Tab-separated table of C-alpha atoms in Angstrom:
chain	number	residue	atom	x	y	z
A	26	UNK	CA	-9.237	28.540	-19.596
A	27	UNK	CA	-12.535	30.264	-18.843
A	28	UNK	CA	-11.923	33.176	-21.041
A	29	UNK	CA	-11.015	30.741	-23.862
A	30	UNK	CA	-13.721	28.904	-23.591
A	31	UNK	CA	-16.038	31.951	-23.711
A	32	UNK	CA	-14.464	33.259	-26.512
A	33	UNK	CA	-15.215	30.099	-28.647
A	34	UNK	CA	-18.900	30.071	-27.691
A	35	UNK	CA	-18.815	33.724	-28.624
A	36	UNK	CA	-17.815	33.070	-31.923
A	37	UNK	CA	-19.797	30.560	-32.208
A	38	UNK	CA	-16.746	27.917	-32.401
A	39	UNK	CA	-18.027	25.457	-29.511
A	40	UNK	CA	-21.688	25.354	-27.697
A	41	UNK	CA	-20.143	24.852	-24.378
A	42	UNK	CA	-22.170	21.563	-23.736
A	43	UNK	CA	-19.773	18.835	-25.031
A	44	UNK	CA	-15.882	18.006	-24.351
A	45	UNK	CA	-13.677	16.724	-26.644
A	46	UNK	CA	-10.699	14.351	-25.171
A	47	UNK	CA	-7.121	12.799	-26.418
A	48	UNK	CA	-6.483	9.806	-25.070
A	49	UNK	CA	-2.737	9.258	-26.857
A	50	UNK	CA	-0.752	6.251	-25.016
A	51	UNK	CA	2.976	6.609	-25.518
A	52	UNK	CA	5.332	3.578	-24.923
A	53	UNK	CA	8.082	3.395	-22.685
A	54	UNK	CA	10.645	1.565	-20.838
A	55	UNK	CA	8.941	0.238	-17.323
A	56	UNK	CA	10.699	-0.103	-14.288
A	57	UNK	CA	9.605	-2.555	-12.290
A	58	UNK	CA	10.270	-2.659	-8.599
A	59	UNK	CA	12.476	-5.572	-7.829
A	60	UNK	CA	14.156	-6.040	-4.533
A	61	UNK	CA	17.393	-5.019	-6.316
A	62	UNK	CA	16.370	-2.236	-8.601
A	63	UNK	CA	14.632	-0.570	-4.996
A	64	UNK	CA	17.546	-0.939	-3.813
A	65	UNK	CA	19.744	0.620	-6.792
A	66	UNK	CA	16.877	3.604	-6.394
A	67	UNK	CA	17.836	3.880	-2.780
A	68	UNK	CA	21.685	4.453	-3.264
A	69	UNK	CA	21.366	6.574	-6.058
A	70	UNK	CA	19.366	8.637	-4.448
A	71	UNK	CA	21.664	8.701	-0.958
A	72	UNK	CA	24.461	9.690	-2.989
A	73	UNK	CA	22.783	12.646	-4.428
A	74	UNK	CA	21.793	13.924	-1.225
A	75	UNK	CA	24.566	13.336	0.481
A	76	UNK	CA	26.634	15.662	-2.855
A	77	UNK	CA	24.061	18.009	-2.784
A	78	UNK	CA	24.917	18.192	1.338
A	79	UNK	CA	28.748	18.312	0.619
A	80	UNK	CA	28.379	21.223	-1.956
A	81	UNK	CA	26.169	22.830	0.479
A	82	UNK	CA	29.273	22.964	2.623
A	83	UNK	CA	28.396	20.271	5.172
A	84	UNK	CA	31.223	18.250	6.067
A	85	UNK	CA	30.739	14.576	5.632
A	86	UNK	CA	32.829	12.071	7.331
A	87	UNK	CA	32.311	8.191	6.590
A	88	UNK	CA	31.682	6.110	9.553
């Protein structure tokens, strides 16, 4: 980024004393963290840990 930068000043492009920002907001679907959606999160994420153990070769037995 620092070698970009000094290019532009070199050719004159930017002064190197002001910034220029986007601030672009994008919209999206929220989850919100209800007692049942946490727990939703929680399984999901069990299971994939627990298949990503089994593929690794680990041998899981249910209790």
């Amino acid at each position: 980024m620092v070698v970009i930068n000094q290019l532009a000043i070199g050719e004159g492009l930017e002064d190197g004393r002001s910034i220029r920002t986007d601030a672009t907001a994008v919209e999206t679907n929220i989850h919100y963290p209800t007692n049942n959606s946490l727990i939703w999160d929680c399984m999901k994420t069990i299971d994939r840990l627990l298949k990503k153990l089994k593929d690794s070769g680990v041998d899981i037995k249910p209790r």
